[in-house]
Amino acid sequence: MFEQYDLTKQVSDEDYKAIFPDLAAHLSRLQREARDLDLPVIITADGWNLSGISTMLHQFVLALDPRLYSYHAASTPTREEADRPFLWRFWLRTPTTGRMAIFDRSWYSRLTAERIHPGDGGAPERSLREITRFERHLTDAGAVIIKLFLHISRDEQAERIERIKQEPAAAVLIDGHETVRLEHYELYLPVFEGMIAATDTPNAPWTVVEAHDRNFTVIKGMSTVVHALERAIEERRSTVVPRYPAPLQPPSNKLLDLPDPSKHALSKKEYHEAINQYGEQITALQYSLYRERLPLIVVYEGWDAAGKGGAIMRLTRRLNPRICQVEPIGPPNEAESRHHYLWRFWRDLPKKGHIAVFDRSWYGRVLVERVEGLSSPSEVERAYNEINEFEEALTDWGALLVKFWLHIDRNEQLHRFIDREEDPEKQWKITPDDWRNRSRWDIYAASVAEMLERTDTKTAPWTVISTNDKRYARVKCLRTVAETVEQALK
Amino acid sequence: MFEQYDLTKQVSDEDYKAIFPDLAAHLSRLQREARDLDLPVIITADGWNLSGISTMLHQFVLALDPRLYSYHAASTPTREEADRPFLWRFWLRTPTTGRMAIFDRSWYSRLTAERIHPGDGGAPERSLREITRFERHLTDAGAVIIKLFLHISRDEQAERIERIKQEPAAAVLIDGHETVRLEHYELYLPVFEGMIAATDTPNAPWTVVEAHDRNFTVIKGMSTVVHALERAIEERRSTVVPRYPAPLQPPSNKLLDLPDPSKHALSKKEYHEAINQYGEQITALQYSLYRERLPLIVVYEGWDAAGKGGAIMRLTRRLNPRICQVEPIGPPNEAESRHHYLWRFWRDLPKKGHIAVFDRSWYGRVLVERVEGLSSPSEVERAYNEINEFEEALTDWGALLVKFWLHIDRNEQLHRFIDREEDPEKQWKITPDDWRNRSRWDIYAASVAEMLERTDTKTAPWTVISTNDKRYARVKCLRTVAETVEQALK
């Protein structure tokens, strides 16, 4: 593939001086337009060692308004990062709407490393799938991704290796510059070709930049960015996002055909025995998870007043606060709402060996946001798939994932609302929003049914629990967590 | 000091069951009140190894609403953290208004370690000063700090060391549990006593908790928190923060008695030669900084249209984007404005060996915020001191700090505003805000004079530059940075 590129291309200094200022001014204008249109922009530059990536990017950033971009230089993952899925650190650095993120080497380094060192336990096919999904999630939500690959020949690299030996001062910053060896060129060649072929998607295409001549590299790189931005800006201007709620199916799902909870009612004594038994089991199991470095993610979704708080408390009181975090999920704040909706859930992932309990979760996208018309029909449609892919990324990473839907019927909810309003210690738990949501019960019910239908996957199944009997429900939650962990540790 | 505490104190299980639920409910109510009052709350728990810190905190968090607190377990600093001043990671974890941060061991670990291992290059006296200032900055801005120290005897610790040997599962989480040795007790005793004595301030007092009996520990710890919150809430309710602008002195300062810039005007040729000379010098110097791991912080303040952007560009185009970050400082966003105003500057500090360029800075507190009445007179008054202490923390850490005030006169500003409005490529640079600020020139001028007066310190002096002649100013900025760095590297 690389042989099709003519590496002799050059731009004379004279031409460069004539072209560059206009191009830079153009880029600067487009950046402000992208801001005004709330367009998030991602630029990645990868390429051969010593191909001049940061030299090129340096010229880009001089044209840009520093208020509107962040620059992310490659580095080996920190301990915090190594304890998370490999895309975690890149998710965290995705730009908010109207901003630009520049990656000086990107997530592709991982893929390359896994191919070059197949013995190190990497899974390049999986990483490839993750990367494609990552880029698609972002571009589907409106981001522009521009990927540049700086290409040089074996001879050119050899020459640059020699040159750097003469000038060690500037080399301190070149990642692994001490270990760039010529014999690696042949090793990397098929890896880079395969990588570009496999990830040159319509939504995030690669541009190979012939990088022998510095002037040419800058002009071609910057022109690529300018054209991609122009296209994206034009497209954004002509797009109208519909803001009506997605249509709904009738409210039924076989998972909701719950057995009559009265048959399961537990006596106080039975309840306490069971809660203690599973609780003690979980206390012990958490340390095994910690030692085995398995992350555990427990998601609680359910009707208002279905007893999420009580169920969560029965779990967390058994867990050491040094390894368990509770993430209460409300409406996104201003910063969060300027990111992809999955961004804050990526951010809140537990470390390996730690436990994250989500009190509501990413499912808000297809529940409250859907019902309130905050997500468009196509966003809802995409969300099912994105959520399944997100959860697959988690389980592939090694996480144990438990998802609860706590179910009550409409009458039981009314009883509980009234109880709360009458008890001064519980009044704070009930708000006008709760009553408003209740008035839309049928629409919610249909959303719940469709959600269970489309996100009950083999790797991340739902556990639906009737909580009309609270004791039964709390025990069932604890037991499910305990059994899932025990199963995984076998 | 410790001998005054009666370690035999106990609470029977029966009493505990009678007291705890009410205490927990009370704490929970106070937490919601603190939220409603926008009160940030910090709880730290330190103490002897195996004194049961996380066991106690676990009971606290069960009473708390997880939406309103964050739990920070001690850990050795990550690479990112070790490359910053030691308080950086704690500053980043300070709670926003209305939230609570719980530190399971805190910044005091650093102090203890430095005292115990005096040979490791620590500076405990300096850390002590930093800690006192850190706590004062936070409480002056309205935060509540509650510090608990869990005390056990030598014999009790010995017994617990034995017990943990029998039960290794739970021990995996106890920091350094393999190395807790009895003979250390005598070593730590005077260190802990000294630490408590030196940092038991009225704004952030210590409470020693006798920690032999688990029930007693929880009840005393929680009662301490409850009483501190009650006091703080009452105080907050009775406090009225004045919101009128701070009074101003006449607009003069000897630093502003600038030489006539026309005498310094540079020809185009002189300008290009000088810019290139200092620029090349800086390009080379950045790698020395990197190797020596010295952080460089350059602050640009000045009148609107004084040429900050152009001066910054002349510097950054000489710097590798992998080590230089530009931080454009505008009004704080929603999340930032819920923190101490210095919080975002702490967050944006460069790593060791890296360079941060601030396009406007923390001085906004005593300039725009003061003029617009966004900071109260007492906040402005405090800010001078806090800023000086902040900058001293930076230089003590080893940072090189260069502060520029770019000065133009009122007529020159008018010329430049009009130029910008007439040039289509520059129109975006001028906004109605600029004109509005200009109409308040005299008030700004007085604020500038007082700022220069009160923050021109020995460790962090101002460089005031007349920019009526832009060429002269740009060269002067570059030269000042180059000379400062060169001086430091000697």
Coordinates of N, CA, C and O in Angstrom, one line a residue, chain A residues 210-269:
Chain A
E210 N 3.0 12.2 2.9 CA 4.4 11.9 2.5 C 5.3 12.9 3.3 O 5.2 14.1 3.1
A211 N 6.1 12.4 4.2 CA 6.7 13.2 5.2 C 8.2 13.4 5.0 O 8.9 13.7 6.0
H212 N 8.8 13.3 3.8 CA 10.2 13.5 3.7 C 10.5 15.0 3.8 O 11.5 15.4 4.4
D213 N 9.7 15.8 3.2 CA 9.9 17.3 3.1 C 9.0 18.0 4.2 O 7.8 17.8 4.1
R214 N 9.7 18.7 5.1 CA 8.9 19.3 6.2 C 7.8 20.3 5.6 O 6.7 20.3 6.1
N215 N 8.2 21.1 4.6 CA 7.2 22.0 4.1 C 6.0 21.3 3.5 O 4.8 21.6 3.8
F216 N 6.3 20.2 2.8 CA 5.2 19.5 2.2 C 4.3 18.9 3.2 O 3.1 18.9 3.2
T217 N 4.9 18.3 4.3 CA 4.2 17.6 5.3 C 3.2 18.6 6.0 O 2.0 18.3 6.2
V218 N 3.7 19.8 6.3 CA 2.8 20.8 7.0 C 1.7 21.2 6.1 O 0.5 21.2 6.5
I219 N 2.0 21.5 4.8 CA 1.0 22.0 3.9 C -0.1 20.9 3.6 O -1.3 21.1 3.7
K220 N 0.4 19.6 3.4 CA -0.6 18.6 3.1 C -1.4 18.3 4.4 O -2.6 18.1 4.3
G221 N -0.7 18.2 5.5 CA -1.4 17.9 6.8 C -2.5 18.9 7.1 O -3.7 18.6 7.3
M222 N -2.1 20.2 6.9 CA -3.0 21.3 7.3 C -4.2 21.3 6.3 O -5.3 21.6 6.6
S223 N -3.9 21.1 5.0 CA -4.9 21.1 4.0 C -5.9 20.0 4.3 O -7.1 20.2 4.1
T224 N -5.4 18.9 4.7 CA -6.4 17.8 5.0 C -7.3 18.2 6.1 O -8.5 18.0 6.0
V225 N -6.8 18.8 7.1 CA -7.6 19.3 8.2 C -8.6 20.3 7.7 O -9.8 20.2 8.0
V226 N -8.1 21.3 6.9 CA -9.0 22.3 6.5 C -10.2 21.8 5.6 O -11.3 22.1 5.8
H227 N -9.9 20.8 4.7 CA -10.9 20.3 3.9 C -11.9 19.5 4.7 O -13.1 19.6 4.5
A228 N -11.4 18.7 5.6 CA -12.3 17.9 6.5 C -13.2 18.8 7.3 O -14.4 18.6 7.4
L229 N -12.7 19.9 7.8 CA -13.5 20.8 8.6 C -14.5 21.5 7.7 O -15.7 21.7 8.1
E230 N -14.1 21.9 6.5 CA -15.1 22.5 5.6 C -16.3 21.6 5.3 O -17.4 22.1 5.4
R231 N -15.9 20.4 5.0 CA -17.0 19.4 4.7 C -17.9 19.3 5.9 O -19.2 19.3 5.8
A232 N -17.3 19.1 7.1 CA -18.1 18.8 8.3 C -19.0 20.0 8.7 O -20.1 19.9 9.1
I233 N -18.4 21.2 8.5 CA -19.2 22.4 8.8 C -20.4 22.6 7.9 O -21.5 22.9 8.3
E234 N -20.1 22.3 6.6 CA -21.2 22.4 5.6 C -22.3 21.4 6.0 O -23.5 21.8 6.0
E235 N -21.9 20.2 6.3 CA -22.8 19.2 6.6 C -23.7 19.5 7.8 O -24.9 19.4 7.9
R236 N -23.0 20.0 8.8 CA -23.6 20.4 10.1 C -24.7 21.5 9.8 O -25.8 21.5 10.3
R237 N -24.3 22.4 8.9 CA -25.2 23.5 8.7 C -26.5 23.1 8.0 O -27.6 23.7 8.1
S238 N -26.4 21.9 7.2 CA -27.6 21.5 6.5 C -28.3 20.4 7.2 O -29.3 19.9 6.7
T239 N -27.9 20.1 8.4 CA -28.6 19.0 9.1 C -29.6 19.6 10.1 O -29.3 20.5 10.9
V240 N -30.8 19.0 10.1 CA -31.7 19.4 11.1 C -32.0 18.2 12.0 O -32.3 17.1 11.5
V241 N -31.7 18.3 13.3 CA -31.9 17.2 14.2 C -33.3 17.2 14.7 O -33.8 18.2 15.3
P242 N -34.1 16.1 14.4 CA -35.5 16.1 14.9 C -35.5 16.0 16.4 O -34.7 15.3 17.0
R243 N -36.4 16.7 17.0 CA -36.5 16.7 18.5 C -37.9 16.3 19.0 O -38.4 16.8 19.9
Y244 N -38.4 15.3 18.3 CA -39.7 14.7 18.8 C -39.4 13.4 19.4 O -38.4 12.7 19.0
P245 N -40.2 12.9 20.4 CA -39.8 11.7 21.1 C -39.9 10.5 20.1 O -40.7 10.5 19.2
A246 N -39.1 9.5 20.3 CA -39.1 8.3 19.5 C -40.4 7.5 19.7 O -41.0 7.5 20.8
P247 N -41.0 6.9 18.7 CA -42.2 6.1 18.8 C -42.0 4.9 19.7 O -40.9 4.4 19.8
L248 N -43.0 4.5 20.3 CA -42.9 3.4 21.3 C -43.8 2.2 21.0 O -44.8 2.3 20.4
Q249 N -43.3 1.0 21.4 CA -44.1 -0.2 21.3 C -45.0 -0.3 22.5 O -44.8 0.3 23.5
P250 N -45.9 -1.2 22.4 CA -46.8 -1.5 23.6 C -45.9 -2.0 24.8 O -44.9 -2.6 24.6
P251 N -46.3 -1.7 26.0 CA -45.5 -2.0 27.2 C -45.5 -3.4 27.6 O -46.2 -3.7 28.6
S252 N -44.8 -4.3 26.9 CA -44.8 -5.6 27.4 C -43.4 -6.2 27.1 O -42.8 -5.9 26.1
N253 N -42.9 -7.1 28.0 CA -41.7 -7.7 27.8 C -41.7 -9.0 28.6 O -42.1 -8.9 29.8
K254 N -41.2 -10.1 28.1 CA -41.3 -11.3 28.9 C -40.6 -11.3 30.2 O -41.0 -11.9 31.1
L255 N -39.5 -10.4 30.2 CA -38.8 -10.3 31.5 C -39.6 -9.7 32.6 O -39.4 -10.0 33.8
L256 N -40.6 -9.0 32.2 CA -41.5 -8.3 33.2 C -42.6 -9.2 33.6 O -43.4 -8.9 34.5
D257 N -42.7 -10.4 33.0 CA -43.8 -11.4 33.5 C -43.3 -12.0 34.8 O -42.8 -13.1 34.8
L258 N -43.4 -11.2 35.8 CA -42.7 -11.6 37.1 C -43.7 -12.5 37.9 O -44.9 -12.4 37.8
P259 N -43.1 -13.5 38.6 CA -43.9 -14.3 39.5 C -44.6 -13.4 40.6 O -44.0 -12.3 40.9
D260 N -45.7 -13.8 41.1 CA -46.4 -13.0 42.1 C -45.5 -12.9 43.3 O -45.2 -13.9 44.0
P261 N -45.1 -11.7 43.7 CA -44.1 -11.6 44.8 C -44.7 -12.0 46.1 O -43.9 -12.4 47.0
S262 N -46.0 -12.1 46.3 CA -46.6 -12.5 47.6 C -46.1 -13.9 47.9 O -46.0 -14.3 49.0
K263 N -45.9 -14.7 46.8 CA -45.5 -16.1 47.1 C -44.1 -16.1 47.6 O -43.6 -17.1 48.2
H264 N -43.3 -15.0 47.4 CA -41.9 -15.0 47.8 C -41.7 -14.3 49.1 O -40.6 -14.1 49.5
A265 N -42.8 -13.7 49.7 CA -42.6 -12.9 50.9 C -41.8 -13.6 51.9 O -42.0 -14.8 52.2
L266 N -40.9 -12.9 52.5 CA -40.0 -13.5 53.6 C -40.4 -12.9 54.9 O -40.8 -11.8 55.1
S267 N -40.4 -13.8 55.9 CA -40.6 -13.3 57.3 C -39.4 -12.5 57.7 O -38.3 -12.6 57.1
K268 N -39.6 -11.7 58.8 CA -38.5 -10.9 59.3 C -37.3 -11.7 59.6 O -36.1 -11.3 59.3
K269 N -37.6 -12.9 60.2 CA -36.5 -13.7 60.6 C -35.7 -14.3 59.4 O -34.5 -14.3 59.3

